[in-house]
Coordinates of C-alpha atoms in Angstrom, one line a residue:
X1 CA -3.6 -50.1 16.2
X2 CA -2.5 -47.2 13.8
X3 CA 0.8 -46.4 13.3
X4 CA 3.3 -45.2 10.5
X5 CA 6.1 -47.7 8.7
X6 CA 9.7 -47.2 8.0
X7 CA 11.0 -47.4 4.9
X8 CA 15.1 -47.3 4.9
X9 CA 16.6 -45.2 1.6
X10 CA 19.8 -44.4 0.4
X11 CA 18.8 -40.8 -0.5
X12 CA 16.5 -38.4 1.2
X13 CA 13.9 -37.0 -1.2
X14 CA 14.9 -33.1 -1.3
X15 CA 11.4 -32.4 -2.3
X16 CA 9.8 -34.4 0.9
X17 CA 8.4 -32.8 3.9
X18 CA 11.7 -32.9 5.6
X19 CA 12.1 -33.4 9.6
X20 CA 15.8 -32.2 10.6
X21 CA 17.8 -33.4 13.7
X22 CA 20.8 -31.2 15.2
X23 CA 22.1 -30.3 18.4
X24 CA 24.8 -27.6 17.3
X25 CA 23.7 -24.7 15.2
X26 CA 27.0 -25.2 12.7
X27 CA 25.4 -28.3 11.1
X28 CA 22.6 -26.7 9.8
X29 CA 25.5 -25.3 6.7
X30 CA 24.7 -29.3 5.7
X31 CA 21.2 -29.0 5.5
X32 CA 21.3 -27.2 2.0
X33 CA 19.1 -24.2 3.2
X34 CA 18.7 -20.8 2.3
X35 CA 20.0 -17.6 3.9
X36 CA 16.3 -16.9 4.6
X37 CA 15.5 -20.0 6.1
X38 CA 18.3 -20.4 8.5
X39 CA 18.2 -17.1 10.1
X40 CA 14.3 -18.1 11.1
X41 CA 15.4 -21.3 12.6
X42 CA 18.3 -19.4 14.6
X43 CA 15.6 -17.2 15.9
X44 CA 13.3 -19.8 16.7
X45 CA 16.1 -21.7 18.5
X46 CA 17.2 -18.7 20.5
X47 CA 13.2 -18.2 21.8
X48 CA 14.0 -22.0 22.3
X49 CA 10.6 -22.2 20.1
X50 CA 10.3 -26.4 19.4
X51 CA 9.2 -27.9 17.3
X52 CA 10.5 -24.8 14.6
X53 CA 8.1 -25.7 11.6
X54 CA 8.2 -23.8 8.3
X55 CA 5.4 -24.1 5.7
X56 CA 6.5 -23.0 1.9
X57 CA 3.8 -23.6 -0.2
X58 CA 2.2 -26.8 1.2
X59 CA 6.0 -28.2 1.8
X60 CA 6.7 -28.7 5.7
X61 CA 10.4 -28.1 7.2
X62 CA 10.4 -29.4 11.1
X63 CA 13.4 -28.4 12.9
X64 CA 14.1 -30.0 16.5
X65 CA 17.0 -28.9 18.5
X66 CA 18.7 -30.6 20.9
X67 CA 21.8 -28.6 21.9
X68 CA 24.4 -31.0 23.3
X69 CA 22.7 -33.8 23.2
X70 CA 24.6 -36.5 24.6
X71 CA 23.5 -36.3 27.8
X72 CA 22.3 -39.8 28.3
X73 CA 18.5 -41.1 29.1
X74 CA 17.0 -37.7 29.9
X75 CA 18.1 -36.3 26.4
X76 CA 17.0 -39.3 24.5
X77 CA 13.4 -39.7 26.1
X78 CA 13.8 -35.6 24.9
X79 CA 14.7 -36.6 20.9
X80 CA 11.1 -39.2 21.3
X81 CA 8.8 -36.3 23.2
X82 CA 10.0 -33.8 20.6
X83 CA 9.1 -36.6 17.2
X84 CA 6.0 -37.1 19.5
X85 CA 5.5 -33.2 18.7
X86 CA 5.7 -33.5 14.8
X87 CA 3.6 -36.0 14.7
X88 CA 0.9 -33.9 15.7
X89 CA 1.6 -31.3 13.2
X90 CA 1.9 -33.9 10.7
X91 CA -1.2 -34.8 11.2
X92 CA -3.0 -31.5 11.4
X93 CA -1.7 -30.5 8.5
X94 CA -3.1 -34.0 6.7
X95 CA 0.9 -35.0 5.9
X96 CA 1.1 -38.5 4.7
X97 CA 4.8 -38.7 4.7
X98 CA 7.9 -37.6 6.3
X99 CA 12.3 -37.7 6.0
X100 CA 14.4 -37.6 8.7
X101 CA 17.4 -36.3 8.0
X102 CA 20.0 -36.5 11.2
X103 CA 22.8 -33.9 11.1
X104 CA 23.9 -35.1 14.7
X105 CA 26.4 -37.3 13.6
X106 CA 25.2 -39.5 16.4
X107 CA 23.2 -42.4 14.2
X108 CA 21.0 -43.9 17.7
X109 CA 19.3 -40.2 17.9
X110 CA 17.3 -41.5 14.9
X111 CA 16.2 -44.7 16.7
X112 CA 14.9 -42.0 19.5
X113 CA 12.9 -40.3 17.1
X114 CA 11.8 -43.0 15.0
X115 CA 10.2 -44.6 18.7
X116 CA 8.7 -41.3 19.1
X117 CA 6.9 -40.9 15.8
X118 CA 5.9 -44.5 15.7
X119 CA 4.7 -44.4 19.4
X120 CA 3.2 -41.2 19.2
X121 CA 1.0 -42.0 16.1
X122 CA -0.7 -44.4 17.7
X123 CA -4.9 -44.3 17.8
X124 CA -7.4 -47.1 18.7
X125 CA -10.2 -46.8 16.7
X126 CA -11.7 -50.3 16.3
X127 CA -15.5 -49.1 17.5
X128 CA -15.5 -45.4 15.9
X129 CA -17.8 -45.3 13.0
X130 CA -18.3 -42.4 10.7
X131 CA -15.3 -40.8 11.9
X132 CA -12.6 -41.5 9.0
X133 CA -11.7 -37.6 9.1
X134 CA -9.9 -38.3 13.0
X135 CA -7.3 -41.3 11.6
X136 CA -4.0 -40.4 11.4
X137 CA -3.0 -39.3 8.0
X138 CA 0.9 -39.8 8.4
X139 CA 1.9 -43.5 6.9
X140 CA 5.2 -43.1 5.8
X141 CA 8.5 -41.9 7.6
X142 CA 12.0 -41.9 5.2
X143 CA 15.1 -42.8 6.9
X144 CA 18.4 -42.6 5.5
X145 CA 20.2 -45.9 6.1
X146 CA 23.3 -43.9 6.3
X147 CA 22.1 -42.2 9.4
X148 CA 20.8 -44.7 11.5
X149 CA 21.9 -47.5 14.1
X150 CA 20.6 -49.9 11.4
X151 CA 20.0 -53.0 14.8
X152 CA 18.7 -49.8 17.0
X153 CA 16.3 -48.9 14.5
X154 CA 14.8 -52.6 13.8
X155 CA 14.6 -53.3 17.7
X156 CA 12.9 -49.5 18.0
X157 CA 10.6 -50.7 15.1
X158 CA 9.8 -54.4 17.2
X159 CA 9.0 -53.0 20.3
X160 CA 7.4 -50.0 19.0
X161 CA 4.6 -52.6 17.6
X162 CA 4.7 -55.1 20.3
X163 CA 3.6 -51.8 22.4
X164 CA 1.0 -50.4 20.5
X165 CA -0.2 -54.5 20.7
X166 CA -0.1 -53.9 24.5
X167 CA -2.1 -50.5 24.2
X168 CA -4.8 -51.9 21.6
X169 CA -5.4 -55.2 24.5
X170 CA -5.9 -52.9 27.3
X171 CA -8.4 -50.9 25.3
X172 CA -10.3 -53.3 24.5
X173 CA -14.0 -53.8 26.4
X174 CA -15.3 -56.8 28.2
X175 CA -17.9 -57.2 26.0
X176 CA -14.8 -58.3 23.7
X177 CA -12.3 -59.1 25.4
X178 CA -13.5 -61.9 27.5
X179 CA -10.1 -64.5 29.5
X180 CA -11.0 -66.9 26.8
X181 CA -10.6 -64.1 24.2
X182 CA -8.0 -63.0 25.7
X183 CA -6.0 -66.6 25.4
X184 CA -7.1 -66.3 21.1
X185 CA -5.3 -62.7 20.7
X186 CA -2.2 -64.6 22.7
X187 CA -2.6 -67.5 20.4
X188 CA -2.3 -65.0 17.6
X189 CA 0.9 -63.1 18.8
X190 CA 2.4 -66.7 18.8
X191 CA 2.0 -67.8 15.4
X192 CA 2.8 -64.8 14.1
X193 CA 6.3 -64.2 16.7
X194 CA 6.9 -68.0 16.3
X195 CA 6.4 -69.1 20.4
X196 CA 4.7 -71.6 21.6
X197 CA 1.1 -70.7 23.5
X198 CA -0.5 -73.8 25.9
X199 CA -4.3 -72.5 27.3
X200 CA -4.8 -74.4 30.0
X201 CA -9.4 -74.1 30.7
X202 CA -11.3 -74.5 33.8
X203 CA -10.7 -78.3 34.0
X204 CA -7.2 -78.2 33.8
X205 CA -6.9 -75.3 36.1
X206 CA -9.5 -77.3 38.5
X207 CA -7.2 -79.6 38.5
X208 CA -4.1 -77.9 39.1
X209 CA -6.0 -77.0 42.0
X210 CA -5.4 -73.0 41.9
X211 CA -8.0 -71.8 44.0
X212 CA -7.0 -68.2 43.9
X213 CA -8.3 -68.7 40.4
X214 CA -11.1 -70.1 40.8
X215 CA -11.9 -67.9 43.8
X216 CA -11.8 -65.1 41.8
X217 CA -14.0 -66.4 38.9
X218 CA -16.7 -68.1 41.1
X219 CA -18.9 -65.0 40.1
X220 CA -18.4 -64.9 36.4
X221 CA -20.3 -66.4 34.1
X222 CA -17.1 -66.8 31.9
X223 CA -14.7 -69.2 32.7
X224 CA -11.2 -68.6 33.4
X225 CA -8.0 -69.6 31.2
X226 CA -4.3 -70.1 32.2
X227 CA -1.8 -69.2 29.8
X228 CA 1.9 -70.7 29.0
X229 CA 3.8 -68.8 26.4
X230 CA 7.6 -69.8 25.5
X231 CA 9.9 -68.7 23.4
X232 CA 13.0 -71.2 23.4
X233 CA 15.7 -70.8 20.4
X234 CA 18.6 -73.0 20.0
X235 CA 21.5 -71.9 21.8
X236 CA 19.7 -70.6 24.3
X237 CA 22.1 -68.4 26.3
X238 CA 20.1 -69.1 29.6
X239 CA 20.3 -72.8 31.4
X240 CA 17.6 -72.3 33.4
X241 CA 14.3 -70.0 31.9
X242 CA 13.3 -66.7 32.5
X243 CA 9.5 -66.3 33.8
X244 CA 7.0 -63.4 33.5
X245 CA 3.9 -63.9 35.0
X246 CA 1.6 -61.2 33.8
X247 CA -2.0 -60.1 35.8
X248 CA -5.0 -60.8 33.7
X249 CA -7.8 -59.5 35.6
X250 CA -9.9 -58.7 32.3
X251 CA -12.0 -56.5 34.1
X252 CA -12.5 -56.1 37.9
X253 CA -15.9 -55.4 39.8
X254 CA -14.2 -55.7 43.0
X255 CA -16.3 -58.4 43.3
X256 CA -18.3 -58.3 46.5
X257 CA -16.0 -55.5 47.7
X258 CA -17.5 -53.6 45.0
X259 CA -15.7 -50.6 43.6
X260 CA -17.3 -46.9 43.1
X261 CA -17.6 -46.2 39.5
X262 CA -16.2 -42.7 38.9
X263 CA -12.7 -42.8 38.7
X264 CA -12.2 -46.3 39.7
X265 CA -14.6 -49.3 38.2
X266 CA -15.2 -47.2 34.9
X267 CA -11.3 -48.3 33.7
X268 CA -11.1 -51.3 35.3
X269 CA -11.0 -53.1 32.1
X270 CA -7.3 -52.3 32.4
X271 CA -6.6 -54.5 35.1
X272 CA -4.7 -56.9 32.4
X273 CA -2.4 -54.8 31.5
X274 CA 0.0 -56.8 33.2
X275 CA -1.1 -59.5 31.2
X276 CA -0.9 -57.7 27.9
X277 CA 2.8 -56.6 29.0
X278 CA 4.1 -59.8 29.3
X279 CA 2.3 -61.4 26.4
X280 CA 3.8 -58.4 24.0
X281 CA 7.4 -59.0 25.4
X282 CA 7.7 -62.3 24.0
X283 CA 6.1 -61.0 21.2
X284 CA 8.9 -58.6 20.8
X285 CA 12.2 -61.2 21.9
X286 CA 10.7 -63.5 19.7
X287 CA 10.2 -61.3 16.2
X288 CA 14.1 -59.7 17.3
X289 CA 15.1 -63.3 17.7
X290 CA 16.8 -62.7 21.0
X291 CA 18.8 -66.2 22.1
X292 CA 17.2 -66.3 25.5
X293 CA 14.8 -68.9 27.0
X294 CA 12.1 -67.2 28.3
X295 CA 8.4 -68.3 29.5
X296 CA 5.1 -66.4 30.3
X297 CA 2.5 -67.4 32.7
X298 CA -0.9 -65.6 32.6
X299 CA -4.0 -66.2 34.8
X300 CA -7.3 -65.0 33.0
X301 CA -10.4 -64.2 34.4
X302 CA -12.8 -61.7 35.3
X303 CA -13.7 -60.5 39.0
X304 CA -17.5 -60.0 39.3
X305 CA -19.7 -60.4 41.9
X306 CA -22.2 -62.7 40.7
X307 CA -23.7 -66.0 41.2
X308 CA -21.4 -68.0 43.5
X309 CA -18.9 -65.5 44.5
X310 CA -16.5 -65.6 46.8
X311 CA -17.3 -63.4 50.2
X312 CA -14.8 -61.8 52.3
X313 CA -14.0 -64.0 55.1
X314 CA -13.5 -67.1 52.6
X315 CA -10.6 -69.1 52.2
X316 CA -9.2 -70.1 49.5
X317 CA -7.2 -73.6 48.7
X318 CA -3.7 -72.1 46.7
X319 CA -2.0 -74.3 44.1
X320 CA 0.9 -74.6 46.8
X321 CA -1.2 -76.3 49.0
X322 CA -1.3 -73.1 51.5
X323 CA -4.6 -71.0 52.7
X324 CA -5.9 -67.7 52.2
X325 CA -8.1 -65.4 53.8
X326 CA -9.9 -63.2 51.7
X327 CA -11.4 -60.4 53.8
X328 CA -11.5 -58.1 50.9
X329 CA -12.5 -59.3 46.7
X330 CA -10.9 -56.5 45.9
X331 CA -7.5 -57.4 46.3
X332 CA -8.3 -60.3 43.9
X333 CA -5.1 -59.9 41.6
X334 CA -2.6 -61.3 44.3
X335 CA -4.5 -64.2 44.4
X336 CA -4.5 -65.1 40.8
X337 CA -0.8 -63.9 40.8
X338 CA -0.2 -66.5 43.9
X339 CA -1.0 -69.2 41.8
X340 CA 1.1 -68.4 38.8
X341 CA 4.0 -68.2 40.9
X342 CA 3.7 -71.1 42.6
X343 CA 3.1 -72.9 39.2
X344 CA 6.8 -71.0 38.3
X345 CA 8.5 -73.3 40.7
X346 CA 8.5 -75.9 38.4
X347 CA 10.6 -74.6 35.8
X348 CA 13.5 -73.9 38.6
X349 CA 13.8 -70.2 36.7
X350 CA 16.3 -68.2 37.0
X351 CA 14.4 -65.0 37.3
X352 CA 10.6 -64.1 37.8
X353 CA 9.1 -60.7 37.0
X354 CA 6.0 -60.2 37.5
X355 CA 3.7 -57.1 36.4
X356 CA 0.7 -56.2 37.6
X357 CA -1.9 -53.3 38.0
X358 CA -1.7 -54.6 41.7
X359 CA -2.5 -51.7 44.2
X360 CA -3.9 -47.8 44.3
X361 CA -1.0 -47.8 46.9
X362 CA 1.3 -47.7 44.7
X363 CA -0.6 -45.3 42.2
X364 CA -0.8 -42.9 44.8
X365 CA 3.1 -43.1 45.8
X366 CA 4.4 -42.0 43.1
X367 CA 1.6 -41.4 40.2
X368 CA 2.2 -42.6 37.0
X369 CA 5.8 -41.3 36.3
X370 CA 7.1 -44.5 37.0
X371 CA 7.0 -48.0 38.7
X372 CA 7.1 -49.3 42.1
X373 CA 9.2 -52.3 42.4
X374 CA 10.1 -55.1 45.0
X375 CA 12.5 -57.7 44.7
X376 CA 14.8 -60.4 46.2
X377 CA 16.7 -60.9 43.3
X378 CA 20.5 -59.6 43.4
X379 CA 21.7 -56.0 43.4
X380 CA 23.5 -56.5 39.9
X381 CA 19.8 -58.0 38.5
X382 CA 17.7 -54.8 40.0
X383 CA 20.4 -52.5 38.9
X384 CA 20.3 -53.4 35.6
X385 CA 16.3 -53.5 35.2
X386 CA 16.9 -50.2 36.7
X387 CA 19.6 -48.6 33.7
X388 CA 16.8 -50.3 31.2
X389 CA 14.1 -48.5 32.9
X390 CA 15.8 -45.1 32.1
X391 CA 16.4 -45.9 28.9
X392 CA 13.3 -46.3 27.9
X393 CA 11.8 -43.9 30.4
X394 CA 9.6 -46.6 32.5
X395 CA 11.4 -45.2 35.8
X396 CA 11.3 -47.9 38.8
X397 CA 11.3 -47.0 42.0
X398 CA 12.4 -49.7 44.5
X399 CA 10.0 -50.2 48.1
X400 CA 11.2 -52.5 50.6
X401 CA 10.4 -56.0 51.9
X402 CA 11.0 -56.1 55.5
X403 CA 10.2 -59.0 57.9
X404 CA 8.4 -56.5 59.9
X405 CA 5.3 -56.0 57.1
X406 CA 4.9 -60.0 57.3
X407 CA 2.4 -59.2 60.6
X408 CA 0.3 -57.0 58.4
X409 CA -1.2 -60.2 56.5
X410 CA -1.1 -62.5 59.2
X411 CA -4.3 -64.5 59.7
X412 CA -6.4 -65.3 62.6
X413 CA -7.5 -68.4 60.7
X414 CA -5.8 -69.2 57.7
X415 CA -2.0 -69.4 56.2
X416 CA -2.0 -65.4 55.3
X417 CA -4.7 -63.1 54.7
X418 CA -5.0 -61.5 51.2
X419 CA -4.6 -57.6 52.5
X420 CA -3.1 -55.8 55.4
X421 CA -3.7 -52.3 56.9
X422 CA -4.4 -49.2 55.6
X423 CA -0.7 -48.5 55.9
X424 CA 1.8 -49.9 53.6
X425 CA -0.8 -51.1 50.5
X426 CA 1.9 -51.7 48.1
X427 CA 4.6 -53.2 49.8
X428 CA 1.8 -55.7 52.0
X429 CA 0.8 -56.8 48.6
X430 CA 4.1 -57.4 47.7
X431 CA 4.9 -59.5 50.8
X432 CA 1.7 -62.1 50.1
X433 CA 3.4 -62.5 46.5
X434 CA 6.7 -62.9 47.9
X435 CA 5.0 -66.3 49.9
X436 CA 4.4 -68.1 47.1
X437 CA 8.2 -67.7 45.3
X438 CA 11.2 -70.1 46.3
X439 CA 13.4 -68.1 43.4
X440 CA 15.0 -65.2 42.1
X441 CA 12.1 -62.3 42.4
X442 CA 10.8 -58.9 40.9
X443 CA 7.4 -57.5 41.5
X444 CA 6.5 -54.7 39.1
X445 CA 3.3 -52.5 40.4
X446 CA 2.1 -50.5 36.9
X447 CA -0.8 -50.1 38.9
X448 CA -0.4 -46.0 37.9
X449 CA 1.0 -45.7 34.4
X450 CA -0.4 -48.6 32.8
X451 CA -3.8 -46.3 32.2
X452 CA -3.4 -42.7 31.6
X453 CA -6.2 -40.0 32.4
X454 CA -4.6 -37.6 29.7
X455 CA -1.7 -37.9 27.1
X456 CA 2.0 -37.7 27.9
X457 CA 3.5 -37.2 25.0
X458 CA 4.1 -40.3 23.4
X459 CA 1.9 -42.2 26.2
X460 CA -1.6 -41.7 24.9
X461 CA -4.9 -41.6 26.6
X462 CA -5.9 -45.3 28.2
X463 CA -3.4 -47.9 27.6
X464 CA -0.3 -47.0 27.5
X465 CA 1.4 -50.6 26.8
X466 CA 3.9 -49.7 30.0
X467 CA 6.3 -52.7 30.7
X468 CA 6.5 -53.8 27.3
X469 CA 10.0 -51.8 26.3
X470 CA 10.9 -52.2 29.5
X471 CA 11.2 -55.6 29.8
X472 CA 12.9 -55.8 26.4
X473 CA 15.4 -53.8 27.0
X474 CA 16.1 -55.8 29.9
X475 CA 16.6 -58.8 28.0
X476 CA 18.5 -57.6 24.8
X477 CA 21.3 -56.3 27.0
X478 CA 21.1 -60.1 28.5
X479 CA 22.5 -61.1 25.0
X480 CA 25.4 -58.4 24.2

């Protein structure tokens, strides 16, 4: 992870490479600029030119322009592309710092930006070597305290980090990040957020009877973990918890169902980003200290097709008690899903999300500009993940559970069978999940944004850390 830090002042360095914020052209008279220098950034802003950048001598100027500018989600995602945009000149140019100063008069705008920069600086470099000419030179970004949303800025600052935690986990190879390693880095995130982290091994999960599982990691030579994470301050405003359950498929074969490479196995080792999500929420509501009760279940393992794996045509023994025919490895992440939401039961929750790089289905619906979502929770619950979604530009898009899409998975032999058709992927997948729940429900497919192809502004190459904000913004507006 490689980002910048904030550092709050009380006066804005005139001598610093300065980043301005406006979205009328009459408060640029507060900027203190010459004549010479605002008649460029008028002409730049009427050949709508953005980000305007002046160089005078080795001292940057970056103008963005955002005329009227209060025009909800879509403008502010607009403030973060545009910081997303100086940082790149920032670091072409070998800048190590930067000041913002906001001339909006609106102090969130700085929040936006601050996101941006922090989120757009991002690089994962752990295996480079010989390469220190690439890292990011920008370390330090000025913020008058004046200007800012003082509570916006520190929640942009925590979930800026808890996603750039995500990103850094769903980079990371096998050859590292094995389930067992995977239950460390979550051990890790806990002492440093304060929650509490239980691992359960292959005993206790034998045990527990979850033979999705242990389907799944029959032909690994690494064993699988369970993970509880909670996060449970006094004066909890929730009686009953919140659960995540997060996918942690730490790299997916398609077991004997194996996968092509190209395009498909080669970034499979994002198939716990899911997992990742959830883990960095907590992280987050736990460093902001949010007052609610929640808990995170993740089941770790790999799905290869070694040794003792399991065939299609097996079935599988679920925690619940209920069968499973697999007729395709596969579609191995519903299985290891099943069983963490059947374990939910026991904590009588009052809601479940779960996230997971589930199905190409849903990639190919909609591509990676936002999520596909099922749910049988209430309309006021999905409308509000919905408004958080906007904010913070994770865009869900709701897919129905019908009765009818019950006969794709039915079984000849068994309970349910693990995948349908070739009609329906997403929602078919969503249905065998919904078996297993007794409770208040959301599915979340990040099957498609969770690993980028190219940039998007902000969104790097790889892992994007998708969910993360998401989900806290969900929460924090669960404590106003």
């Amino acid at each position: 992870m490689s980002t910048a830090s904030i550092q709050l002042v009380k006066k804005i360095n005139p001598a610093s490479n300065l980043l301005i914020l406006a979205d009328k052209e009459t408060q640029f008279a507060r900027a203190g600029l010459n004549a010479e220098q605002l008649k460029f950034i008028k002409k730049a802003i009427k050949n709508k030119q953005k980000p305007i950048t002046l160089n005078e001598a080795g001292k940057f100027l970056f103008v963005v322009f955002n005329e009227d500018s209060d025009k909800g989600y879509k403008t502010n995602e607009q403030w973060r592309k545009d910081a997303c945009s100086v940082v790149a000149l920032c670091n072409q140019n070998k800048l190590e710092e930067l000041s913002l100063l906001n001339l909006t008069g609106k102090k969130k705008v700085t929040a936006y930006v601050a996101e941006g920069i922090l989120l757009g600086n991002y690089q994962f470099l752990k295996y480079k070597t010989g390469e220190k000419n690439g890292v990011n030179s920008l370390k330090t970004i000025f913020i008058n305290e004046g200007e800012a949303d003082i509570e916006k800025l520190k929640s942009a600052e925590i979930v800026a980090e808890a996603t750039l935690i995500a990103r850094d986990l769903v980079n990371e190879p096998l050859s590292y990040l094995t389930a067992e390693q995977l239950s460390k880095e979550i051990q890790k995130l806990g002492k440093e957020a304060g929650f509490s982290v239980e691992v359960f091994n292959k005993a206790k999960i034998q045990s527990l009877k979850m033979g999705g599982l242990l389907g799944v990691n029959l032909g690994s030579p690494n064993p699988p973990t369970f993970n509880i994470l909670e996060w449970k301050p006094r004066g909890a405003k929730n009686k009953n918890p919140y659960v995540l359950v997060g996918k942690g498929v730490v790299y997916d074969t398609g077991g004997l169902s194996l996968k092509p490479t190209p395009g498909s196995m080669d970034a499979m080792k994002c198939d716990m980003a899911g997992a990742a999500a959830v883990a960095c929420s907590i992280y987050a509501i736990a460093k902001a200290k949010l007052p609610l009760h929640v808990i995170g279940l993740i089941p770790a393992t790999e799905n290869r097709p070694g040794g003792n794996a399991y065939v299609p045509g097996d079935v599988l023994k679920m925690h619940d008690g209920s069968t499973v025919e697999v007729l395709n490895t596969d579609a191995e992440g519903r299985l290891i899903l099943a069983d963490a939401l059947s374990y939910a039961k026991s904590y009588k929750p009052e809601l479940v999300i779960d996230l997971a790089t589930l199905t190409g289905a849903a990639a190919r619906a909609i591509g990676p500009e936002g999520i596909v979502y099922m749910s049988t929770a209430k309309e006021k619950v999905n409308n509000d993940l919905e408004e958080s979604g906007n904010r913070v530009y994770e865009r869900l898009v709701e897919f129905p559970l019908w009765e009818e899409y019950d006969n794709y998975i039915k079984s000849d032999i068994a309970d349910v069978k693990n995948i349908g058709g070739v009609n329906a992927g997403a929602i078919t997948a969503g249905m065998f999940l919904k078996k297993f729940t007794d409770y208040p429900w959301i599915h979340l497919d990040i099957a498609a944004p969770a690993f980028l192809d190219k940039p998007d502004a902000y969104r790097p190459k790889n892992g994007s850390g998708v969910g993360v904000r998401l989900l806290f913004d969900f929460f924090k507006n669960k404590t106003n």
